[in-house]
CSV table of C-alpha atoms and ligand atoms in Angstrom, one decimal:
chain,number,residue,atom,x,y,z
E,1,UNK,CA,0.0,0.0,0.0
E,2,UNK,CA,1.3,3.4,-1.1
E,3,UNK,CA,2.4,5.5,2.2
E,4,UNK,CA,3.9,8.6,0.8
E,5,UNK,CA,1.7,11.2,-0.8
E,6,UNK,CA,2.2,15.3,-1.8
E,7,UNK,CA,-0.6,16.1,0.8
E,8,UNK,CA,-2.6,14.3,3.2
E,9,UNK,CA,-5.7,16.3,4.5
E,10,UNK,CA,-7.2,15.1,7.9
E,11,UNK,CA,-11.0,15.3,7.4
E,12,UNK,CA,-13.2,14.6,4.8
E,13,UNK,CA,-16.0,17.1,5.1
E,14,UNK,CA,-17.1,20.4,3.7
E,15,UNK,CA,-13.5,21.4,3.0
E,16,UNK,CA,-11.4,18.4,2.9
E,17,UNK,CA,-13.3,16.8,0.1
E,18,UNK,CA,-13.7,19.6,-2.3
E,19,UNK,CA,-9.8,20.3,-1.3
E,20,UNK,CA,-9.2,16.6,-2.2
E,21,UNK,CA,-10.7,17.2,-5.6
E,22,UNK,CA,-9.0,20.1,-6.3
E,23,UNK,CA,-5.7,19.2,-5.7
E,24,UNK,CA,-6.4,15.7,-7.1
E,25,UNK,CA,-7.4,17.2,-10.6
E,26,UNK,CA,-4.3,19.2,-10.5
E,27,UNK,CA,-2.4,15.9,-10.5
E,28,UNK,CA,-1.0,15.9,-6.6
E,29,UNK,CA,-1.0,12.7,-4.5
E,30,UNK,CA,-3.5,13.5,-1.8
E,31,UNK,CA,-4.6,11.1,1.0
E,32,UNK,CA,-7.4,11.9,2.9
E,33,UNK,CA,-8.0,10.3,6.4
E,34,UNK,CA,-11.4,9.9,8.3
E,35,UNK,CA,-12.5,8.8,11.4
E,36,UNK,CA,-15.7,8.4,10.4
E,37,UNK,CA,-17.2,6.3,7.5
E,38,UNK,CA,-17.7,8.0,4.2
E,39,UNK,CA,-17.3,11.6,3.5
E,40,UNK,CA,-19.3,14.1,4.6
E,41,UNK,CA,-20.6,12.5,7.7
E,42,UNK,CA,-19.2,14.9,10.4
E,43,UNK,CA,-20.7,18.2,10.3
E,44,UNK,CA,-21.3,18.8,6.6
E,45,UNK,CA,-24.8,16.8,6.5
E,46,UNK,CA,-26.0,19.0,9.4
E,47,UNK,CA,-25.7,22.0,6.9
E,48,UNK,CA,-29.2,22.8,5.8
E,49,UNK,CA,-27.5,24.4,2.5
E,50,UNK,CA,-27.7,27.9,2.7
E,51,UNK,CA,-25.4,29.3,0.0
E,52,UNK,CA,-24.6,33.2,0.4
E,53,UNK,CA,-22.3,35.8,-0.5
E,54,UNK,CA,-23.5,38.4,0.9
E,55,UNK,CA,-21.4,38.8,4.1
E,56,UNK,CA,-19.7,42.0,6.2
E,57,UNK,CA,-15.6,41.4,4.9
E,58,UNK,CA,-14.1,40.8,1.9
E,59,UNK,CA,-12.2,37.8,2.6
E,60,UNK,CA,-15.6,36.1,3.0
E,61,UNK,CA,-17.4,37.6,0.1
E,62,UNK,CA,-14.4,36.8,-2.3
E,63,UNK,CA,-14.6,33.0,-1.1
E,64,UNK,CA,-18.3,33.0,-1.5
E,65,UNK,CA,-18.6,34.8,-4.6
E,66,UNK,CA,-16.3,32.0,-6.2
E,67,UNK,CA,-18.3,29.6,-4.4
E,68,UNK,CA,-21.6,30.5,-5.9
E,69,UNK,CA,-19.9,30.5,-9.0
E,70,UNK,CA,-18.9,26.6,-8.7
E,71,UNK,CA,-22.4,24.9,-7.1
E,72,UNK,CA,-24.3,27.0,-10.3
E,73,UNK,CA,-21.6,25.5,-12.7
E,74,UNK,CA,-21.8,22.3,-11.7
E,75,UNK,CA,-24.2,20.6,-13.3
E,76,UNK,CA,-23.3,21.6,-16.6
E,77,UNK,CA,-19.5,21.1,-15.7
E,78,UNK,CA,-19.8,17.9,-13.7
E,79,UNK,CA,-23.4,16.5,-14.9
E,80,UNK,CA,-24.5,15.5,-11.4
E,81,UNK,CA,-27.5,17.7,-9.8
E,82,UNK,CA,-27.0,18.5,-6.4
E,83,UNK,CA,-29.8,20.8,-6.0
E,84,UNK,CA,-28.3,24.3,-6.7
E,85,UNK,CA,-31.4,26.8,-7.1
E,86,UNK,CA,-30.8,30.3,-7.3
E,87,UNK,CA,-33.4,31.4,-4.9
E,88,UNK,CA,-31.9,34.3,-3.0
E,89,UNK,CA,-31.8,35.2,0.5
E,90,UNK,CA,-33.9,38.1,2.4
E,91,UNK,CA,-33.3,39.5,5.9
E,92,UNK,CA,-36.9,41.2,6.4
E,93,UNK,CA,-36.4,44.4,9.3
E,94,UNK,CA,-39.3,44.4,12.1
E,95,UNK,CA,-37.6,46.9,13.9
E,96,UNK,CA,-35.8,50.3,13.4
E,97,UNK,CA,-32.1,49.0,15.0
E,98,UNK,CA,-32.7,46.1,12.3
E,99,UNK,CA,-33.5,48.2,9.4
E,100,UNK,CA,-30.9,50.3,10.0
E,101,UNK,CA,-27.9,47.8,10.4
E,102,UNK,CA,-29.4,45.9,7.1
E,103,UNK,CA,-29.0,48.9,5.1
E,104,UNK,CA,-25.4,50.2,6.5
E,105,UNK,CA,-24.5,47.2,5.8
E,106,UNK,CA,-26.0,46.8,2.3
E,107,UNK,CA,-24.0,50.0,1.6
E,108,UNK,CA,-20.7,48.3,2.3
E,109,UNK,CA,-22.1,44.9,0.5
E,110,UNK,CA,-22.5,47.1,-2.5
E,111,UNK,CA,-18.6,48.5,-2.5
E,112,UNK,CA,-17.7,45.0,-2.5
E,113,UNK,CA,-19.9,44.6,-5.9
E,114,UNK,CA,-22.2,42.5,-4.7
E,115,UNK,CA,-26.1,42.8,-5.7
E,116,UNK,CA,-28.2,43.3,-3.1
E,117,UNK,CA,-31.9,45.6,-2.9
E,118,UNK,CA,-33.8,47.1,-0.3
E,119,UNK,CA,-38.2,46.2,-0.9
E,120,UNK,CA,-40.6,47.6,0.0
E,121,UNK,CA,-43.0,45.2,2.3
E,122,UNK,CA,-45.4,45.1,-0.6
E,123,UNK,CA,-42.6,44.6,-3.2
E,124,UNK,CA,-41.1,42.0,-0.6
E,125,UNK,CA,-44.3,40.3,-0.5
E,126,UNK,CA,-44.6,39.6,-4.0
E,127,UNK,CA,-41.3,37.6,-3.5
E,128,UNK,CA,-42.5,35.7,-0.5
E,129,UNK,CA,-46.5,35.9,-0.1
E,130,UNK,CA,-46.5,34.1,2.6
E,131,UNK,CA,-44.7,36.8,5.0
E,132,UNK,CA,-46.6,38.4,8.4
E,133,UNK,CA,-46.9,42.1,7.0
E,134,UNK,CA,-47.5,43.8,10.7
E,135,UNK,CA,-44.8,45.5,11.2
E,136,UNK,CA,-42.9,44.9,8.6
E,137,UNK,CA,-40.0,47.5,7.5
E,138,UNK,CA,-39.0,45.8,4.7
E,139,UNK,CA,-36.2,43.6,3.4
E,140,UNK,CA,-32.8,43.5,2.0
E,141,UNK,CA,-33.0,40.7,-1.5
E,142,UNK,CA,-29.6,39.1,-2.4
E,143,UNK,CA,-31.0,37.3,-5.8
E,144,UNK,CA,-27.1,36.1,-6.7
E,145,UNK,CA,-27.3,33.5,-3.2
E,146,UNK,CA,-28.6,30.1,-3.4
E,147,UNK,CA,-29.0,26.4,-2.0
E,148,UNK,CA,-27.6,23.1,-2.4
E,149,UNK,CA,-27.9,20.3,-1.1
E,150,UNK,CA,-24.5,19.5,1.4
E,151,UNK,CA,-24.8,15.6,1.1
E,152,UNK,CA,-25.5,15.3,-3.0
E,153,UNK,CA,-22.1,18.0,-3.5
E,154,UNK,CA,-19.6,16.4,-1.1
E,155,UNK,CA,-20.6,13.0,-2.4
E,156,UNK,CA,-20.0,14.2,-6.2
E,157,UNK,CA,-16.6,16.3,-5.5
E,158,UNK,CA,-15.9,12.6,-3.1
E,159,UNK,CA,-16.5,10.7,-6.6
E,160,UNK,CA,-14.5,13.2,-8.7
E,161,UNK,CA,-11.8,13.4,-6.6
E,162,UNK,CA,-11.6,9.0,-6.7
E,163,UNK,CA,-11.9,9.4,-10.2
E,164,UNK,CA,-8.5,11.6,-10.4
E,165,UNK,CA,-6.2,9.5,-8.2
E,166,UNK,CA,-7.4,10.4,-4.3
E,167,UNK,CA,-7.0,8.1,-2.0
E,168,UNK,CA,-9.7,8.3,1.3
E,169,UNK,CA,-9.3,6.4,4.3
E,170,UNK,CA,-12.0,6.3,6.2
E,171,UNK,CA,-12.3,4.7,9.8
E,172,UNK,CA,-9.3,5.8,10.1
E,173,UNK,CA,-8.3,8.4,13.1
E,174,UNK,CA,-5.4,10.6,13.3
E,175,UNK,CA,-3.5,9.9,16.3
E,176,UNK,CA,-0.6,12.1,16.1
E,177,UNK,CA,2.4,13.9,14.0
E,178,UNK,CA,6.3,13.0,14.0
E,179,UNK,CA,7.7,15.8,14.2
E,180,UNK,CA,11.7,16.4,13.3
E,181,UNK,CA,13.4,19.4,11.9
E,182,UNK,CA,10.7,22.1,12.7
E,183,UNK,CA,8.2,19.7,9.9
E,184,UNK,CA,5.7,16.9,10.3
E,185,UNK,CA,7.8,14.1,8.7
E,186,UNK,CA,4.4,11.2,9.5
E,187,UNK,CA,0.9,11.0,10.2
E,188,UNK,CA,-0.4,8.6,12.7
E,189,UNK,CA,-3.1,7.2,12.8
E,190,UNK,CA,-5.0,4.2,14.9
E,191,UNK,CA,-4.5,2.0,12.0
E,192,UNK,CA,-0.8,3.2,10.2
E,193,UNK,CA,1.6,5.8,9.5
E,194,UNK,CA,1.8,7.8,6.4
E,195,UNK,CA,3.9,10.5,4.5
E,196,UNK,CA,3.5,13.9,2.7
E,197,UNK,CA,5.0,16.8,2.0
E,198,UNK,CA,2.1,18.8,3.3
E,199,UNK,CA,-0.5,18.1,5.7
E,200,UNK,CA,-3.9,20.1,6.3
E,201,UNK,CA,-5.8,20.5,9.2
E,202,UNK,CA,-9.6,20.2,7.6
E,203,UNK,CA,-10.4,18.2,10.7
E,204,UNK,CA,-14.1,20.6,11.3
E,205,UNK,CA,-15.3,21.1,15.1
E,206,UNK,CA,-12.0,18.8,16.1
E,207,UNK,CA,-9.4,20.9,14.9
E,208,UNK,CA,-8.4,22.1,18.2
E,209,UNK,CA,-7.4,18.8,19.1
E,210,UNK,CA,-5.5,18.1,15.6
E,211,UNK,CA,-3.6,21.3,16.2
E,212,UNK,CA,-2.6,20.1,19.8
E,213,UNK,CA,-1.2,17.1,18.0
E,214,UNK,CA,1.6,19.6,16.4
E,215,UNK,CA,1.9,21.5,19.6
E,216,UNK,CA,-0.4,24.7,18.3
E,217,UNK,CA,-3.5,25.8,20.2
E,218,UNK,CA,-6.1,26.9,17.4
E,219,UNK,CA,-8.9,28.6,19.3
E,220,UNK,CA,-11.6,26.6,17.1
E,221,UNK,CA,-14.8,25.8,19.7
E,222,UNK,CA,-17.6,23.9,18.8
E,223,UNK,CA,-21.1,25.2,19.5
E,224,UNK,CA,-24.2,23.3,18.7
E,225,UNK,CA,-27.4,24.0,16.5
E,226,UNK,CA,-30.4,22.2,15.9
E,227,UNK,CA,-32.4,22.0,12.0
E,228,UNK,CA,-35.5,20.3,10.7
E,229,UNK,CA,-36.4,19.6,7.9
E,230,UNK,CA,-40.8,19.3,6.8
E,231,UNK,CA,-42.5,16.9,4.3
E,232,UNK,CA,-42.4,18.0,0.3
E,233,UNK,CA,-44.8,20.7,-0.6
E,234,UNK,CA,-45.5,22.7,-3.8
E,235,UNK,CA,-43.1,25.7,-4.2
E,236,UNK,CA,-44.6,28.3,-2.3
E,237,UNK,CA,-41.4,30.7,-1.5
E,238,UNK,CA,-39.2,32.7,-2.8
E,239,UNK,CA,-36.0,33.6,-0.8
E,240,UNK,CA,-34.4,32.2,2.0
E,241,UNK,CA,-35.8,34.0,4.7
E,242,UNK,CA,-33.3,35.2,8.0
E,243,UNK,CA,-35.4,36.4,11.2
E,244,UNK,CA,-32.8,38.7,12.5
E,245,UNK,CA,-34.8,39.2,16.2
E,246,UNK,CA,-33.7,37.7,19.3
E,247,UNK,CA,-36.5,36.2,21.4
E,248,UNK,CA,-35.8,34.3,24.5
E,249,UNK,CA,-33.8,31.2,23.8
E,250,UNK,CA,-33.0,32.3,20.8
E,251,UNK,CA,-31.4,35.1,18.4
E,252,UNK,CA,-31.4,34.7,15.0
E,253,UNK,CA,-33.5,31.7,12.7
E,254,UNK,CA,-33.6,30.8,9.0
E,255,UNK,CA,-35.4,29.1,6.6
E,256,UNK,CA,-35.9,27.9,2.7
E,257,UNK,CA,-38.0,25.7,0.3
E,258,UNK,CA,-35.6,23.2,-1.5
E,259,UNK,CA,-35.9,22.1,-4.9
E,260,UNK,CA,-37.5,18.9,-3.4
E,261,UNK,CA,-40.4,21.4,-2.0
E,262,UNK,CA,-39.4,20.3,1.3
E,263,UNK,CA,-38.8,23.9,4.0
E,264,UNK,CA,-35.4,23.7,5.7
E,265,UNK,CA,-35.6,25.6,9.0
E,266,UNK,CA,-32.5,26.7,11.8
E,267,UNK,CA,-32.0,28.3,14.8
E,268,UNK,CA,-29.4,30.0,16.7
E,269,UNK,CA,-29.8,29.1,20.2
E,270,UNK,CA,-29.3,32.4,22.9
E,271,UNK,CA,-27.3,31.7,25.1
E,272,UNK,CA,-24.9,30.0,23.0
E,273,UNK,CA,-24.5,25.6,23.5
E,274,UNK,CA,-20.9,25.1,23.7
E,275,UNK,CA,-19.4,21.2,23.4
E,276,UNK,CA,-19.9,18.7,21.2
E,277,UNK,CA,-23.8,17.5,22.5
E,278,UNK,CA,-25.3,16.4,19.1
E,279,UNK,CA,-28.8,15.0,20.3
E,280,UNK,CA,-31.8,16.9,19.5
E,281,UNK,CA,-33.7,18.7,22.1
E,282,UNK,CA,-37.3,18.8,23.0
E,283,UNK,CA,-37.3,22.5,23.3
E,284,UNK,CA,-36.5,23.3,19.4
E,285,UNK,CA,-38.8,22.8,17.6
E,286,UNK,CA,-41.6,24.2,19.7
E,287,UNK,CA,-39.5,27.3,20.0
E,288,UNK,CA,-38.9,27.3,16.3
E,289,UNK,CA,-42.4,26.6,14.9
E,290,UNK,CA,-43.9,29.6,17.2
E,291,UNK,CA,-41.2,31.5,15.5
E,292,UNK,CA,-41.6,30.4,12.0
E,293,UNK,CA,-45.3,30.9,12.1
E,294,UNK,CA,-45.1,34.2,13.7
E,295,UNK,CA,-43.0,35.1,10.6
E,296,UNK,CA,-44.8,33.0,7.7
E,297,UNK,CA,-48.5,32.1,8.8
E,298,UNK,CA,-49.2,29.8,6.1
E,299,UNK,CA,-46.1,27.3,7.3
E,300,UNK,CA,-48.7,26.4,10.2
E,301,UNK,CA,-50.1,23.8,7.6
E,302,UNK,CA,-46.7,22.2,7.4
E,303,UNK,CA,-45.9,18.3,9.1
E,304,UNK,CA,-42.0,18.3,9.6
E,305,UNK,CA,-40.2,15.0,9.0
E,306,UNK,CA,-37.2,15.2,11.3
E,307,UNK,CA,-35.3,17.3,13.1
E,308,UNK,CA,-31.2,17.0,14.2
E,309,UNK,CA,-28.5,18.8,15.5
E,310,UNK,CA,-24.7,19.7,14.6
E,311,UNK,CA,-22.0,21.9,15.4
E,312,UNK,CA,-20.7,24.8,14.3
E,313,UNK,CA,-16.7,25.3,14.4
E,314,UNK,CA,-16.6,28.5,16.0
E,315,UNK,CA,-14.0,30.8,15.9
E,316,UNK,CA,-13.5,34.1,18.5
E,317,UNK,CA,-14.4,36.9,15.7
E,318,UNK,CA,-16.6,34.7,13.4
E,319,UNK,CA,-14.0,34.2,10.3
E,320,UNK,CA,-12.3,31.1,9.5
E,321,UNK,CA,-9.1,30.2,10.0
E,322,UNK,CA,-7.1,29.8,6.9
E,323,UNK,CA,-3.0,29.9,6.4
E,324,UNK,CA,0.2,27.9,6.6
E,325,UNK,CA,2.2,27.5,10.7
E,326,UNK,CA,5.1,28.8,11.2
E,327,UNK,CA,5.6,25.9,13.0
E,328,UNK,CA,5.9,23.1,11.8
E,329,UNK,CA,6.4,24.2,8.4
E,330,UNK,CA,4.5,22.0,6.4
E,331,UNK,CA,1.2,22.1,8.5
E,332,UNK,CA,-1.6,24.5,7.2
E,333,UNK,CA,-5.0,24.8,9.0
E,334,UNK,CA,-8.7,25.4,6.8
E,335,UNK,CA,-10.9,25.2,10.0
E,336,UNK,CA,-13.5,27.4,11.9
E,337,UNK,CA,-15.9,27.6,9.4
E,338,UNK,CA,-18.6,28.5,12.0
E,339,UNK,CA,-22.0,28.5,10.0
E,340,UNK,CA,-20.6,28.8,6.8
E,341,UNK,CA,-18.5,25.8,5.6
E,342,UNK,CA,-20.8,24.6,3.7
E,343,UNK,CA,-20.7,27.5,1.2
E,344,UNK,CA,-17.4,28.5,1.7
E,345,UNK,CA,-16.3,25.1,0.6
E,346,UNK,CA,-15.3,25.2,-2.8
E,347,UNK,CA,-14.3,28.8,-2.1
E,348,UNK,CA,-11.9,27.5,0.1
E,349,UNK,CA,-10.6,24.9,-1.4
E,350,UNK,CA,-9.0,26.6,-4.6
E,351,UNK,CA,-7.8,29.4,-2.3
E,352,UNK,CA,-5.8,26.4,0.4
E,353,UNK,CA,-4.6,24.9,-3.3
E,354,UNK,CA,-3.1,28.2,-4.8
E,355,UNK,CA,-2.0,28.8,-0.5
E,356,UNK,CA,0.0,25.4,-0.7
E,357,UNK,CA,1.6,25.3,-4.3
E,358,UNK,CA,2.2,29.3,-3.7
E,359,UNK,CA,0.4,29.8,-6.9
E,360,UNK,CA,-1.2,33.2,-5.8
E,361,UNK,CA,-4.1,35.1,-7.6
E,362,UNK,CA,-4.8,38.7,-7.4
E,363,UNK,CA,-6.6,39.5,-3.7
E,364,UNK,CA,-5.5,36.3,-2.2
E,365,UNK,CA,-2.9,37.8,0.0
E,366,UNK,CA,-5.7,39.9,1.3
E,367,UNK,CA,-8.1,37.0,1.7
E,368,UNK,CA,-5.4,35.5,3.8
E,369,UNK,CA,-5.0,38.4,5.9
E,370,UNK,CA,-8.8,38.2,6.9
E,371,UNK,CA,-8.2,34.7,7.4
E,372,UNK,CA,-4.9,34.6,9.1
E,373,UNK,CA,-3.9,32.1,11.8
E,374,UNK,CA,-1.9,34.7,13.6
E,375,UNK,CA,-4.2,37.3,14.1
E,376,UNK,CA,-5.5,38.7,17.3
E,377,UNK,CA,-9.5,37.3,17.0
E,378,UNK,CA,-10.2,40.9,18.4
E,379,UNK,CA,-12.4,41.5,15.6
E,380,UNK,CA,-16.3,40.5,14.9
E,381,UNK,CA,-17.7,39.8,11.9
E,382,UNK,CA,-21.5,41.3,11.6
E,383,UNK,CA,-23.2,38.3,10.4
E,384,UNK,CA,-21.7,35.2,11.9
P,401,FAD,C1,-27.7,22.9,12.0
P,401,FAD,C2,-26.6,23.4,11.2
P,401,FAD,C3,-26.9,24.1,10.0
P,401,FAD,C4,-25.9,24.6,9.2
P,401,FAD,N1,-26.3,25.3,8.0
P,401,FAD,C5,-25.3,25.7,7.2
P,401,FAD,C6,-25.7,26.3,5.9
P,401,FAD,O1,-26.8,26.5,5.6
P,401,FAD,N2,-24.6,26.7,5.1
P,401,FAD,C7,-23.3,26.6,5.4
P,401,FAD,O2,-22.5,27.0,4.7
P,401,FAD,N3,-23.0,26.0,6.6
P,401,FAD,C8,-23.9,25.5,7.5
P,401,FAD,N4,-23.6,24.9,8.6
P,401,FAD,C9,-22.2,24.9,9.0
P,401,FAD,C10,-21.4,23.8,8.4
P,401,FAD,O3,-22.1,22.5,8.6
P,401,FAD,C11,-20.0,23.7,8.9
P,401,FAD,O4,-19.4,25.0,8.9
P,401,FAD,C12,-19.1,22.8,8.0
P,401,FAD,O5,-19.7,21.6,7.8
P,401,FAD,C13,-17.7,22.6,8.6
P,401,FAD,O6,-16.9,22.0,7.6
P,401,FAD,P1,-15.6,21.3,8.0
P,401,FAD,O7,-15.1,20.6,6.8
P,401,FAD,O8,-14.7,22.2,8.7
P,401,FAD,O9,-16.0,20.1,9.1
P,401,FAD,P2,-16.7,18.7,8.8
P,401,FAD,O10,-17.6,18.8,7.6
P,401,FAD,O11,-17.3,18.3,10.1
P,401,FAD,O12,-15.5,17.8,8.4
P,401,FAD,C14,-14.5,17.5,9.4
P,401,FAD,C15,-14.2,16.0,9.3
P,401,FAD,O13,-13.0,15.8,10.1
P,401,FAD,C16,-13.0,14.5,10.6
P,401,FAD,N5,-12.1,14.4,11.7
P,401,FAD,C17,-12.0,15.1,12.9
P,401,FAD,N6,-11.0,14.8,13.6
P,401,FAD,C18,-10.4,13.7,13.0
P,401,FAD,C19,-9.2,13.0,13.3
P,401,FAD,N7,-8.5,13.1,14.4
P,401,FAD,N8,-8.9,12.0,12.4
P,401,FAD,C20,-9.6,11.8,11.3
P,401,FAD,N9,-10.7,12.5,10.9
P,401,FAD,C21,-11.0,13.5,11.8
P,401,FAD,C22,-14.5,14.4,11.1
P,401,FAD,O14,-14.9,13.0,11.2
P,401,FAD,C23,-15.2,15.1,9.9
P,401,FAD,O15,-15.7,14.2,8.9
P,401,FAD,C24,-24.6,24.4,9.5
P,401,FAD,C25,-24.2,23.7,10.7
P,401,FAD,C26,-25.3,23.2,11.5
P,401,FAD,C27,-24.9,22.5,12.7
């Protein structure tokens, strides 16, 4: 069995396997280790599949802007449909503070070129008829964002990525690092002990304790989220739809109709759930359904199928945390995706590959910066 490879990349989830594929089509020997059993299975199938790139920095945006540009490619480029649907996203104001932070915001969205409206609650309504219209402000539209389904992309860039040489390993834990002459010279794992030239931390809300393994504290915390998921109705809504109000137990929930009909719904939870707890809860979905019906009405009709719950890999100021170590050399992290790895994935995984074979592009350096390992975490990103 080979043992020596360019790049092994521990985890194959939301960015490992979309990195796999990249690097793997650009003709590098890349061996990708799992403890779990096929790819995607850690937090990437928790992702409900929101797809935006409308965020607060530019590092983000840039990713995301590429992203969007790959999931609404790929059906032509790749011929497998993994539910890409251009439906927008919409962060309707109730209140003053809210309208008035949607549109600073928007303002600084726009410099960054992206397209993004204000509506009108009657314009707004049109796009969504379903929406509560007391005391409604109006909305910001971002028609350029989308969905996708997480489980139908990471299983096609899992099959590309085969189909150009990758090896995956799954079952298989990383244990520890060698470590001689300032570099990672092998991988352990519970089962062997392999080789590269490179190795990337893609490892999701365990990167912390991959880091440790080379001696680095990476201040990635996991935080948990519960999502639901309701049977298959006719296509009734237009954008996804972001509650920005905090109500007790909770700030912030979301919600779309996939291209299946079905409504994918999310909540963040207020105060935060640190740890890894991954069972659902019996408070969720009472809390949520209240919310969502406050919001949407109609949705009151709706049976939901199942409900779950994930993690997000958190970092201190909301951004991910993207770059090479110092120390050792030849270990680079793409973790802390927080609620976004999902659609920064394929974002992410060109900008690790040009990081690693230092094959720059113009505004990477920058990206970088925003993402940089080394940087104080002093700052907050608006919309984590
Ligand atoms: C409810 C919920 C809804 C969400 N909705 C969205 C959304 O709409 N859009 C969006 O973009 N994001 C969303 N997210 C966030 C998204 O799921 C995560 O940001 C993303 O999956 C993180 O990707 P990752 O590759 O870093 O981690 P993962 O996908 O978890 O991959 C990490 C992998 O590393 C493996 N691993 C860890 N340690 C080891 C080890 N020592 N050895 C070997 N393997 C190891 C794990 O088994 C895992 O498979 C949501 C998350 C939740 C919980």
């Amino acid at each position: 069995m080979k043992r020596t490879y360019d790049l092994i990349i521990i985890g194959s989830g939301s960015i490992g396997v979309p990195a796999a594929m990249v690097f793997a089509e650009n003709k590098y020997s890349v061996l990708i280790l799992d403890s779990l059993a096929s790819p995607g299975q850690g937090q990437n199938k928790t992702a409900i599949g929101g797809i935006r790139a409308t965020h607060s920095d530019r590092g983000k945006i840039s990713v995301c802007q590429r992203s969007i540009e790959i999931f609404s490619h790929w059906k032509e480029n790749y011929r497998d449909d993994i539910q890409w649907q251009k439906n927008g996203y919409s962060f309707p104001a109730y209140t003053a503070e809210d309208e008035r932070l949607l549109q600073d915001l928007m303002k600084i969205q726009k410099g960054f070129g992206l397209t993004i409206t204000w509506l009108s609650p009657e314009e707004y309504r049109e796009l969504n008829p379903g929406i509560a219209m007391k005391g409604l402000r109006g909305s910001t539209y971002s028609p350029e964002d989308g969905s996708a389904s997480p489980l139908l992309f990471t299983q096609s860039c899992y099959l590309k990525a085969v189909e150009h040489g990758a090896t995956f390993r799954f079952n298989e834990t990383v244990t520890g690092f060698r470590i001689a002459h300032s570099k990672i010279s092998a991988v352990k794992t519970n089962k062997g002990v392999y080789h590269s030239a490179c190795v990337l931390n893609a490892a999701g809300a365990n990167a912390r304790a991959v880091s440790q393994l080379a001696g680095i504290d990476t201040p990635v915390n996991p935080d948990s989220h519960e999502a639901g998921i309701t049977e298959p109705v006719r296509p009734f809504m237009g954008p996804m739809v972001v509650d920005m109000r905090a109500e007790p137990g909770s700030k912030n929930f979301y919600f779309y109709q996939n291209t299946e009909g079905q409504v994918v719904f999310c909540l963040t939870p207020d105060p935060p759930i640190w740890g890894i707890e991954s069972r659902s809860t019996s408070v969720f979905l009472p809390m949520i359904a209240t919310r969502m019906i406050m919001v949407m009405p109609p949705l009151a009709n709706l049976k939901v199928r199942r409900t779950w719950r994930g993690l997000y890999p958190m970092t201190p100021d909301g951004f991910p945390i993207v770059g090479k170590m110092r120390e050792p050399v030849n270990f680079y992290q793409a973790v802390g995706m927080c609620g976004q790895g999902f659609m920064l994935g394929p974002g992410i995984a060109e900008l690790v590959y040009r990081m690693i074979t230092e094959r720059y592009a113009p505004g990477d350096q920058e990206t970088l910066g925003s993402f940089d390992p080394y940087r104080d975490f002093a700052g907050q990103e608006v919309f984590k």
